[in-house]
Amino acid sequence: MKSWPAPAVPSVPGSPLPVRIHDTARGDVVELAPGPTARIYCCGITPYDATHMGHAATYVTFDLLGRALRQAGHEVHYTQNITDVDDPLLERAARDGVDWTALATQEIQLFRDDMTALRVLPPDHYVGVVESVEAIADQVAQLVESGAAYPVPVPEAERGLVRDGASDYYLDLAQQPTFGEVSGWTREEMLSVFPERGGDPDRAGKRDPLDPLLWRAERRGEPAWAGGIPGCGRPGWHIECTTIALDTLGMGFDVQGGGTDLVFPHHEMSAVQAVGLTGEREFAQAYLHQAMVGLDGAKMSKSKGNLVLVSRLREQGVDPMAVRLVLLDQHYRHDWDWTEDLLVRAQERLARWREAVAREAAPDATEVVAQVRAALCQDLDTPAALAAVDAWCDAVGTASGAGQRVGDAVDAFLGIRL
Ligand code: 5CA
Ligand code: ZN
């Protein structure tokens, strides 16, 4: 799929720094050790509604990771998927009486426009599920053939909707010793969120309530594709990210991520499926998770509808750089709620920064540029980076000639164009 135009990233003098981030799997801040090319994957949208601040926070966090890796001298290969066929999308299209592919196409374009406005670095591989169905079906077939996956007959109540003898396919977690290594969660913790995060613990015929769905047999009225061994149907959710990541980045890539709502089951299952397919131990070397953005105390989500939309703010004439500054004002590891006050504070800050970089008399940039770089590389500490620029602005007027350099550093490291 087409992604979106890349913003220019100015080059900034100074010594590269290694990048440290919090790895969910190890539960600690770790130094990344990519080769010359860093390979990163962020779970993309399910395109049934517009981009909200939670999505924006997640993709800005991955954008910052990309910027940090670039300043460290790496080339970055970045993959993002699009869940362009799944239950929530089909349900929304049915509710609104629209074609599901038209809904997806429209929301994907809106997302591209929002990401462009926020100056988010685009993925190198922007890959939809629909265009990957064949590759996904091949991997499901491999798991079936090796005995790692098993069929579960379609329930009695749905038999009228399927061809005779149709089965769904599940991964047999009992054969996967690495299961649990990404989240580190107990079985009780896993079971407590599984149903509300797309799981089906009560499905009759499963060997373990937590076994994830790999392939859903065609139901009449639902989209389906020839699947070879698993038969006509469509992919389960987690296997799409396993396949797209393995095909574009390969096993053992550097960072997998998304919002914290994906730690379990999505990232746990994506990883264990990849281990089952390749026999190698590590799907990703580290897992980066953006904490949840909320509104009035509840997680912002398309299903709840408590949304602050990037596109709506754009329509209202809000500068996207101010929206981006609201996101940078919060560290990615802490949950926070969107408020109007935060936006006002960001607008004031943006105006102040713009005025400061345009001044003829500005203090030397070397120290503040180094501080912004260091903050970015120290677990994407954007509040510290913003504080450093604020302090530099306080000193504007006492010395001369550095506005342009600070402007370039703010652009390259934080994606804010002044
Ligand atoms: N398509 C799947 C991932 S394969 C999905 O979760 N789609 S989504 O549209 O629901 O979310 C897109 C991304 O935004 C995911 O990485 C998700 O973890 C993140 N996200 C969703 N809601 C929030 C929120 N309130 N705060 C922070 N991140 C969020
Ligand atoms: Zn995913």
CSV table of C-alpha atoms and ligand atoms in Angstrom, one decimal:
chain,number,residue,atom,x,y,z
A,1,MET,CA,0.0,0.0,0.0
A,2,LYS,CA,1.0,3.6,-0.6
A,3,SER,CA,2.1,5.2,2.7
A,4,TRP,CA,2.5,9.0,3.0
A,5,PRO,CA,5.1,11.6,2.0
A,6,ALA,CA,8.2,11.7,4.2
A,7,PRO,CA,9.0,15.0,5.9
A,8,ALA,CA,12.6,16.2,5.5
A,9,VAL,CA,14.9,15.5,8.4
A,10,PRO,CA,17.6,18.1,8.8
A,11,SER,CA,21.1,16.9,9.6
A,12,VAL,CA,22.3,18.1,13.0
A,13,PRO,CA,26.0,18.4,14.0
A,14,GLY,CA,27.1,16.6,17.1
A,15,SER,CA,28.0,13.1,18.2
A,16,PRO,CA,25.6,10.2,17.7
A,17,LEU,CA,24.2,8.6,20.9
A,18,PRO,CA,23.0,5.0,21.4
A,19,VAL,CA,19.3,4.6,21.8
A,20,ARG,CA,17.7,3.4,25.1
A,21,ILE,CA,14.1,2.4,25.4
A,22,HIS,CA,11.9,0.5,27.9
A,23,ASP,CA,11.5,-3.1,26.7
A,24,THR,CA,8.2,-4.6,27.9
A,25,ALA,CA,9.6,-8.1,27.7
A,26,ARG,CA,12.6,-7.5,30.0
A,27,GLY,CA,10.7,-4.9,32.1
A,28,ASP,CA,13.6,-2.5,32.0
A,29,VAL,CA,15.2,0.2,30.0
A,30,VAL,CA,17.7,-1.4,27.6
A,31,GLU,CA,20.2,-0.1,25.0
A,32,LEU,CA,19.2,-1.1,21.5
A,33,ALA,CA,22.0,-2.8,19.5
A,34,PRO,CA,20.8,-2.8,15.8
A,35,GLY,CA,23.1,-3.6,12.9
A,36,PRO,CA,23.6,-0.9,10.3
A,37,THR,CA,19.9,-1.2,9.5
A,38,ALA,CA,17.5,-1.0,12.4
A,39,ARG,CA,14.3,-3.0,11.7
A,40,ILE,CA,11.2,-1.8,13.5
A,41,TYR,CA,7.5,-2.7,13.4
A,42,CYS,CA,4.5,-0.8,14.8
A,43,CYS,CA,1.0,-2.3,14.7
A,44,GLY,CA,-1.2,-0.1,12.5
A,45,ILE,CA,-4.8,0.9,12.5
A,46,THR,CA,-8.0,-1.0,11.9
A,47,PRO,CA,-9.5,1.5,9.5
A,48,TYR,CA,-13.1,1.8,10.6
A,49,ASP,CA,-13.0,5.2,12.2
A,50,ALA,CA,-10.8,8.3,12.2
A,51,THR,CA,-7.4,8.7,13.8
A,52,HIS,CA,-7.7,9.7,17.5
A,53,MET,CA,-5.1,11.1,19.9
A,54,GLY,CA,-4.3,7.5,21.2
A,55,HIS,CA,-3.3,6.4,17.7
A,56,ALA,CA,-1.5,9.7,17.1
A,57,ALA,CA,0.5,9.2,20.3
A,58,THR,CA,1.5,5.7,19.3
A,59,TYR,CA,2.7,6.7,15.8
A,60,VAL,CA,4.5,9.7,17.1
A,61,THR,CA,6.3,7.5,19.6
A,62,PHE,CA,7.5,5.2,16.8
A,63,ASP,CA,8.4,8.3,14.7
A,64,LEU,CA,10.6,9.4,17.6
A,65,LEU,CA,12.2,6.0,17.8
A,66,GLY,CA,13.0,6.3,14.0
A,67,ARG,CA,14.5,9.7,14.5
A,68,ALA,CA,16.6,8.5,17.5
A,69,LEU,CA,17.9,5.5,15.5
A,70,ARG,CA,18.7,7.7,12.5
A,71,GLN,CA,20.7,10.2,14.6
A,72,ALA,CA,22.6,7.1,15.9
A,73,GLY,CA,23.7,6.4,12.3
A,74,HIS,CA,21.4,3.6,11.4
A,75,GLU,CA,19.3,3.2,8.3
A,76,VAL,CA,15.8,2.4,9.4
A,77,HIS,CA,13.5,-0.2,7.9
A,78,TYR,CA,10.0,0.4,9.3
A,79,THR,CA,6.9,-1.7,8.8
A,80,GLN,CA,3.4,-0.9,9.7
A,81,ASN,CA,0.4,-3.1,8.9
A,82,ILE,CA,-3.2,-2.1,8.3
A,83,THR,CA,-5.9,-4.5,9.6
A,84,ASP,CA,-8.1,-3.9,6.6
A,85,VAL,CA,-10.3,-6.9,7.2
A,86,ASP,CA,-11.4,-7.9,10.7
A,87,ASP,CA,-14.6,-8.1,12.8
A,88,PRO,CA,-14.7,-4.5,14.0
A,89,LEU,CA,-14.4,-3.1,10.5
A,90,LEU,CA,-17.0,-5.5,9.1
A,91,GLU,CA,-19.4,-4.8,12.0
A,92,ARG,CA,-19.1,-1.0,11.5
A,93,ALA,CA,-19.6,-1.2,7.8
A,94,ALA,CA,-22.7,-3.4,8.3
A,95,ARG,CA,-24.0,-1.0,11.0
A,96,ASP,CA,-23.7,2.0,8.7
A,97,GLY,CA,-24.8,0.2,5.6
A,98,VAL,CA,-21.6,0.8,3.7
A,99,ASP,CA,-19.2,-1.4,1.8
A,100,TRP,CA,-16.4,-2.5,4.1
A,101,THR,CA,-13.7,-1.9,1.5
A,102,ALA,CA,-14.9,1.6,0.8
A,103,LEU,CA,-15.0,2.3,4.6
A,104,ALA,CA,-11.4,1.1,4.9
A,105,THR,CA,-10.2,3.0,1.9
A,106,GLN,CA,-11.7,6.2,3.2
A,107,GLU,CA,-10.3,5.9,6.7
A,108,ILE,CA,-6.8,4.9,5.5
A,109,GLN,CA,-6.6,8.0,3.4
A,110,LEU,CA,-7.7,10.1,6.4
A,111,PHE,CA,-5.0,8.5,8.5
A,112,ARG,CA,-2.4,9.3,5.8
A,113,ASP,CA,-3.5,12.9,5.8
A,114,ASP,CA,-3.3,13.1,9.6
A,115,MET,CA,0.1,11.5,9.7
A,116,THR,CA,1.4,13.9,7.0
A,117,ALA,CA,0.1,16.8,9.0
A,118,LEU,CA,1.8,15.6,12.2
A,119,ARG,CA,5.0,15.1,10.2
A,120,VAL,CA,5.2,11.5,11.2
A,121,LEU,CA,7.9,9.6,9.3
A,122,PRO,CA,6.1,7.1,7.1
A,123,PRO,CA,6.8,3.3,7.1
A,124,ASP,CA,8.9,1.9,4.4
A,125,HIS,CA,6.5,-1.1,4.2
A,126,TYR,CA,2.9,-0.2,4.6
A,127,VAL,CA,1.1,-3.5,4.3
A,128,GLY,CA,-2.6,-4.4,4.4
A,129,VAL,CA,-4.0,-7.7,5.4
A,130,VAL,CA,-6.1,-8.1,2.2
A,131,GLU,CA,-2.9,-7.8,0.0
A,132,SER,CA,-1.2,-10.3,2.3
A,133,VAL,CA,-3.9,-13.0,2.5
A,134,GLU,CA,-2.0,-15.5,0.4
A,135,ALA,CA,1.2,-15.2,2.4
A,136,ILE,CA,-0.8,-15.5,5.7
A,137,ALA,CA,-2.7,-18.6,4.4
A,138,ASP,CA,0.7,-20.2,3.5
A,139,GLN,CA,2.0,-19.7,7.1
A,140,VAL,CA,-1.2,-21.0,8.6
A,141,ALA,CA,-0.8,-24.1,6.3
A,142,GLN,CA,2.7,-24.5,7.5
A,143,LEU,CA,1.6,-24.5,11.2
A,144,VAL,CA,-1.2,-27.0,10.4
A,145,GLU,CA,1.2,-29.3,8.5
A,146,SER,CA,3.8,-29.3,11.3
A,147,GLY,CA,1.0,-30.1,13.8
A,148,ALA,CA,1.5,-26.8,15.7
A,149,ALA,CA,-2.1,-25.8,14.7
A,150,TYR,CA,-5.3,-27.8,14.8
A,151,PRO,CA,-8.8,-27.5,13.4
A,152,VAL,CA,-11.9,-26.8,15.4
A,153,PRO,CA,-15.3,-27.6,13.7
A,154,VAL,CA,-17.5,-24.6,13.2
A,155,PRO,CA,-20.1,-24.5,16.1
A,156,GLU,CA,-23.5,-26.2,15.5
A,157,ALA,CA,-25.3,-22.8,15.5
A,158,GLU,CA,-23.3,-21.5,12.6
A,159,ARG,CA,-23.3,-24.7,10.4
A,160,GLY,CA,-25.9,-23.3,8.1
A,161,LEU,CA,-23.5,-20.5,7.2
A,162,VAL,CA,-20.5,-22.6,6.2
A,163,ARG,CA,-19.6,-25.4,3.7
A,164,ASP,CA,-19.9,-28.9,5.0
A,165,GLY,CA,-17.1,-30.0,7.4
A,166,ALA,CA,-15.6,-26.5,7.6
A,167,SER,CA,-13.3,-25.8,10.5
A,168,ASP,CA,-11.5,-22.8,12.1
A,169,TYR,CA,-7.9,-23.2,12.9
A,170,TYR,CA,-6.1,-22.5,16.2
A,171,LEU,CA,-2.5,-22.5,17.5
A,172,ASP,CA,-1.8,-25.1,20.1
A,173,LEU,CA,-0.1,-23.1,22.8
A,174,ALA,CA,0.8,-26.2,24.8
A,175,GLN,CA,3.6,-26.8,22.2
A,176,GLN,CA,5.0,-23.3,22.6
A,177,PRO,CA,7.5,-23.0,25.5
A,178,THR,CA,8.1,-19.3,24.9
A,179,PHE,CA,4.5,-18.4,25.4
A,180,GLY,CA,4.3,-15.7,28.1
A,181,GLU,CA,7.8,-14.2,27.5
A,182,VAL,CA,6.6,-11.0,25.9
A,183,SER,CA,4.0,-9.9,28.5
A,184,GLY,CA,5.4,-11.8,31.5
A,185,TRP,CA,1.8,-12.0,32.6
A,186,THR,CA,0.2,-14.8,34.8
A,187,ARG,CA,-2.4,-17.0,33.3
A,188,GLU,CA,-5.0,-15.3,35.4
A,189,GLU,CA,-4.0,-11.9,34.0
A,190,MET,CA,-4.2,-13.2,30.5
A,191,LEU,CA,-7.6,-14.8,31.0
A,192,SER,CA,-9.0,-11.6,32.5
A,193,VAL,CA,-8.5,-9.5,29.3
A,194,PHE,CA,-8.6,-12.1,26.6
A,195,PRO,CA,-12.4,-11.9,25.9
A,196,GLU,CA,-12.5,-8.1,25.7
A,197,ARG,CA,-9.4,-8.1,23.4
A,198,GLY,CA,-10.8,-10.3,20.6
A,199,GLY,CA,-10.2,-13.7,22.2
A,200,ASP,CA,-12.8,-16.5,22.5
A,201,PRO,CA,-11.9,-18.5,25.6
A,202,ASP,CA,-15.3,-20.3,25.6
A,203,ARG,CA,-15.1,-21.6,22.1
A,204,ALA,CA,-16.0,-25.3,22.3
A,205,GLY,CA,-13.3,-27.7,21.0
A,206,LYS,CA,-10.3,-25.6,21.8
A,207,ARG,CA,-7.5,-27.4,23.6
A,208,ASP,CA,-6.7,-24.3,25.7
A,209,PRO,CA,-9.1,-21.4,26.2
A,210,LEU,CA,-6.2,-19.0,25.3
A,211,ASP,CA,-5.3,-20.7,22.0
A,212,PRO,CA,-5.5,-18.0,19.3
A,213,LEU,CA,-7.5,-18.1,16.2
A,214,LEU,CA,-5.3,-18.4,13.1
A,215,TRP,CA,-7.9,-18.8,10.3
A,216,ARG,CA,-11.7,-18.4,10.3
A,217,ALA,CA,-13.6,-20.5,7.9
A,218,GLU,CA,-15.9,-18.7,5.4
A,219,ARG,CA,-19.3,-17.7,6.8
A,220,ARG,CA,-21.9,-16.8,4.3
A,221,GLY,CA,-22.0,-13.0,3.8
A,222,GLU,CA,-18.4,-12.5,5.1
A,223,PRO,CA,-15.4,-11.8,2.9
A,224,ALA,CA,-13.2,-14.9,2.3
A,225,TRP,CA,-10.3,-16.0,0.2
A,226,ALA,CA,-9.1,-19.4,-1.0
A,227,GLY,CA,-6.8,-20.6,1.8
A,228,GLY,CA,-5.3,-23.9,0.6
A,229,ILE,CA,-4.9,-26.3,3.5
A,230,PRO,CA,-7.1,-24.3,6.0
A,231,GLY,CA,-9.8,-23.9,3.3
A,232,CYS,CA,-11.7,-20.8,2.2
A,233,GLY,CA,-11.8,-18.1,4.9
A,234,ARG,CA,-9.9,-15.2,6.4
A,235,PRO,CA,-7.0,-14.7,8.8
A,236,GLY,CA,-7.3,-14.3,12.5
A,237,TRP,CA,-5.9,-11.1,13.9
A,238,HIS,CA,-2.5,-11.9,15.4
A,239,ILE,CA,-1.2,-14.0,12.4
A,240,GLU,CA,-1.4,-10.9,10.1
A,241,CYS,CA,1.4,-9.2,12.1
A,242,THR,CA,3.4,-12.4,12.4
A,243,THR,CA,3.4,-12.8,8.6
A,244,ILE,CA,3.8,-9.1,7.6
A,245,ALA,CA,6.7,-8.7,10.1
A,246,LEU,CA,8.5,-11.9,9.0
A,247,ASP,CA,8.0,-11.1,5.3
A,248,THR,CA,9.3,-7.5,5.5
A,249,LEU,CA,11.8,-7.5,8.4
A,250,GLY,CA,12.6,-11.2,9.2
A,251,MET,CA,12.9,-12.9,12.5
A,252,GLY,CA,14.8,-11.2,15.4
A,253,PHE,CA,14.1,-7.7,14.2
A,254,ASP,CA,14.9,-4.8,16.6
A,255,VAL,CA,11.7,-3.4,18.0
A,256,GLN,CA,8.0,-4.5,17.9
A,257,GLY,CA,5.4,-2.2,19.3
A,258,GLY,CA,2.1,-0.4,19.5
A,259,GLY,CA,-0.1,0.7,22.4
A,260,THR,CA,-0.1,-1.1,25.8
A,261,ASP,CA,-3.5,-2.6,24.9
A,262,LEU,CA,-1.6,-4.9,22.5
A,263,VAL,CA,0.9,-6.4,25.0
A,264,PHE,CA,-1.5,-9.3,25.5
A,265,PRO,CA,-2.8,-11.1,23.6
A,266,HIS,CA,-1.7,-9.5,20.3
A,267,HIS,CA,2.1,-9.2,20.7
A,268,GLU,CA,2.3,-12.3,22.8
A,269,MET,CA,0.5,-14.3,20.2
A,270,SER,CA,2.2,-12.7,17.2
A,271,ALA,CA,5.6,-13.6,18.7
A,272,VAL,CA,4.8,-17.2,19.7
A,273,GLN,CA,3.3,-17.9,16.2
A,274,ALA,CA,6.6,-16.7,14.6
A,275,VAL,CA,8.6,-18.9,17.0
A,276,GLY,CA,6.3,-21.8,16.0
A,277,LEU,CA,6.9,-21.1,12.3
A,278,THR,CA,10.7,-20.6,12.3
A,279,GLY,CA,11.9,-22.6,15.3
A,280,GLU,CA,14.0,-19.5,16.2
A,281,ARG,CA,13.5,-18.0,19.7
A,282,GLU,CA,13.2,-14.3,19.3
A,283,PHE,CA,10.5,-12.6,17.1
A,284,ALA,CA,11.7,-9.1,18.2
A,285,GLN,CA,14.6,-8.1,20.4
A,286,ALA,CA,12.6,-5.5,22.2
A,287,TYR,CA,9.0,-4.4,22.7
A,288,LEU,CA,8.0,-0.7,22.9
A,289,HIS,CA,4.6,0.2,24.2
A,290,GLN,CA,2.8,3.6,24.2
A,291,ALA,CA,0.7,4.0,27.3
A,292,MET,CA,-3.0,4.7,26.9
A,293,VAL,CA,-4.4,8.1,26.0
A,294,GLY,CA,-7.8,8.8,27.5
A,295,LEU,CA,-10.5,11.4,27.7
A,296,ASP,CA,-12.3,12.1,30.9
A,297,GLY,CA,-10.8,9.1,32.7
A,298,ALA,CA,-11.6,6.5,30.1
A,299,LYS,CA,-9.3,5.0,27.4
A,300,MET,CA,-10.0,6.8,24.1
A,301,SER,CA,-11.3,4.1,21.8
A,302,LYS,CA,-13.3,3.8,18.5
A,303,SER,CA,-15.6,1.3,20.1
A,304,LYS,CA,-16.5,3.7,23.0
A,305,GLY,CA,-16.6,6.7,20.7
A,306,ASN,CA,-14.9,9.1,23.3
A,307,LEU,CA,-12.7,10.5,20.7
A,308,VAL,CA,-10.6,13.6,20.1
A,309,LEU,CA,-9.8,13.4,16.3
A,310,VAL,CA,-6.7,14.7,14.7
A,311,SER,CA,-8.8,15.5,11.6
A,312,ARG,CA,-11.4,17.5,13.5
A,313,LEU,CA,-8.7,19.7,15.1
A,314,ARG,CA,-7.2,20.2,11.7
A,315,GLU,CA,-10.6,21.3,10.3
A,316,GLN,CA,-10.9,23.7,13.2
A,317,GLY,CA,-7.6,25.3,12.1
A,318,VAL,CA,-5.5,24.0,15.0
A,319,ASP,CA,-1.8,23.9,13.9
A,320,PRO,CA,-0.8,20.2,13.7
A,321,MET,CA,2.6,21.2,15.3
A,322,ALA,CA,0.7,22.2,18.4
A,323,VAL,CA,-1.1,18.8,18.5
A,324,ARG,CA,2.3,17.1,18.1
A,325,LEU,CA,3.6,19.3,21.0
A,326,VAL,CA,0.7,18.1,23.2
A,327,LEU,CA,1.8,14.5,22.5
A,328,LEU,CA,5.5,15.3,23.2
A,329,ASP,CA,4.6,17.0,26.5
A,330,GLN,CA,3.7,13.5,27.9
A,331,HIS,CA,6.2,10.7,28.3
A,332,TYR,CA,5.1,7.6,26.3
A,333,ARG,CA,5.2,5.3,29.3
A,334,HIS,CA,2.5,7.2,31.3
A,335,ASP,CA,-1.2,7.1,30.7
A,336,TRP,CA,-2.7,10.6,30.3
A,337,ASP,CA,-6.0,12.3,29.4
A,338,TRP,CA,-6.4,14.8,26.6
A,339,THR,CA,-7.6,18.2,27.8
A,340,GLU,CA,-8.2,21.5,26.1
A,341,ASP,CA,-5.7,23.1,28.6
A,342,LEU,CA,-2.9,20.9,27.3
A,343,LEU,CA,-3.6,22.1,23.8
A,344,VAL,CA,-3.6,25.8,24.9
A,345,ARG,CA,-0.3,25.2,26.7
A,346,ALA,CA,1.2,23.6,23.5
A,347,GLN,CA,0.0,26.5,21.3
A,348,GLU,CA,1.6,29.0,23.6
A,349,ARG,CA,4.8,27.0,23.7
A,350,LEU,CA,4.9,26.7,19.9
A,351,ALA,CA,4.5,30.5,19.5
A,352,ARG,CA,7.2,31.1,22.0
A,353,TRP,CA,9.6,28.7,20.3
A,354,ARG,CA,8.9,30.2,16.9
A,355,GLU,CA,9.6,33.6,18.2
A,356,ALA,CA,12.8,32.6,19.9
A,357,VAL,CA,14.3,30.8,16.9
A,358,ALA,CA,13.5,33.8,14.7
A,359,ARG,CA,15.4,36.2,16.9
A,360,GLU,CA,18.7,37.6,15.8
A,361,ALA,CA,20.1,37.4,19.3
A,362,ALA,CA,20.0,33.9,20.6
A,363,PRO,CA,22.2,32.0,23.0
A,364,ASP,CA,24.7,29.4,21.7
A,365,ALA,CA,22.9,26.2,20.5
A,366,THR,CA,25.5,23.5,21.3
A,367,GLU,CA,24.3,22.7,24.8
A,368,VAL,CA,20.6,22.7,24.1
A,369,VAL,CA,21.0,20.6,20.9
A,370,ALA,CA,23.0,18.1,22.9
A,371,GLN,CA,20.3,18.1,25.7
A,372,VAL,CA,17.5,17.4,23.2
A,373,ARG,CA,19.5,14.6,21.5
A,374,ALA,CA,20.3,13.1,24.9
A,375,ALA,CA,16.7,13.3,26.1
A,376,LEU,CA,15.4,11.6,22.9
A,377,CYS,CA,17.9,8.8,23.2
A,378,GLN,CA,17.2,8.3,26.9
A,379,ASP,CA,13.9,6.3,26.6
A,380,LEU,CA,12.4,9.0,24.3
A,381,ASP,CA,12.2,11.5,27.2
A,382,THR,CA,10.3,14.2,25.3
A,383,PRO,CA,9.2,16.2,28.4
A,384,ALA,CA,13.0,16.6,29.2
A,385,ALA,CA,13.6,17.6,25.6
A,386,LEU,CA,10.8,20.2,25.7
A,387,ALA,CA,12.1,21.6,29.1
A,388,ALA,CA,15.6,22.0,27.5
A,389,VAL,CA,14.2,24.1,24.6
A,390,ASP,CA,12.0,26.1,27.0
A,391,ALA,CA,15.1,26.9,29.1
A,392,TRP,CA,17.0,28.0,26.0
A,393,CYS,CA,14.0,30.2,25.0
A,394,ASP,CA,14.3,31.9,28.5
A,395,ALA,CA,17.8,32.9,27.7
A,396,VAL,CA,17.1,34.2,24.2
A,397,GLY,CA,18.2,37.8,23.8
A,398,THR,CA,21.4,37.4,25.9
A,399,ALA,CA,23.7,36.2,23.1
A,400,SER,CA,23.6,35.8,19.3
A,401,GLY,CA,23.1,33.7,16.2
A,402,ALA,CA,21.9,30.2,17.1
A,403,GLY,CA,18.2,30.2,16.3
A,404,GLN,CA,18.5,28.3,13.1
A,405,ARG,CA,20.5,25.5,14.7
A,406,VAL,CA,18.0,25.1,17.5
A,407,GLY,CA,15.2,25.1,14.9
A,408,ASP,CA,17.0,22.3,12.9
A,409,ALA,CA,17.5,20.2,16.1
A,410,VAL,CA,13.9,20.6,17.1
A,411,ASP,CA,12.8,19.6,13.6
A,412,ALA,CA,15.2,16.6,13.3
A,413,PHE,CA,14.8,15.2,16.8
A,414,LEU,CA,11.3,16.1,17.7
A,415,GLY,CA,9.6,16.5,14.3
A,416,ILE,CA,8.4,20.1,15.2
A,417,ARG,CA,8.9,22.5,12.4
A,418,LEU,CA,9.0,26.1,13.7
B,1,5CA,N1,-4.9,-3.0,13.9
B,1,5CA,C1,-4.6,-3.3,15.2
B,1,5CA,C2,-3.2,-3.6,15.5
B,1,5CA,S1,-2.6,-4.9,14.5
B,1,5CA,C3,-5.1,-2.2,16.2
B,1,5CA,O1,-4.9,-2.3,17.3
B,1,5CA,N2,-5.7,-1.2,15.5
B,1,5CA,S2,-6.3,0.1,16.3
B,1,5CA,O2,-6.8,1.0,15.3
B,1,5CA,O3,-7.2,-0.3,17.3
B,1,5CA,O4,-5.1,0.8,17.0
B,1,5CA,C4,-4.0,1.3,16.3
B,1,5CA,C5,-2.8,1.6,17.2
B,1,5CA,O5,-3.2,2.6,18.2
B,1,5CA,C6,-2.4,0.3,18.0
B,1,5CA,O6,-1.0,0.3,18.1
B,1,5CA,C7,-3.1,0.6,19.4
B,1,5CA,O7,-2.3,-0.1,20.4
B,1,5CA,C8,-3.0,2.1,19.5
B,1,5CA,N3,-4.0,2.7,20.3
B,1,5CA,C9,-5.3,2.5,20.2
B,1,5CA,N4,-6.0,3.2,21.2
B,1,5CA,C10,-5.0,3.9,21.9
B,1,5CA,C11,-5.1,4.8,23.0
B,1,5CA,N5,-6.2,5.2,23.6
B,1,5CA,N6,-3.9,5.3,23.5
B,1,5CA,C12,-2.7,4.9,22.9
B,1,5CA,N7,-2.6,4.1,21.9
B,1,5CA,C13,-3.8,3.5,21.4
B,2,ZN,ZN,-0.6,-5.9,15.0
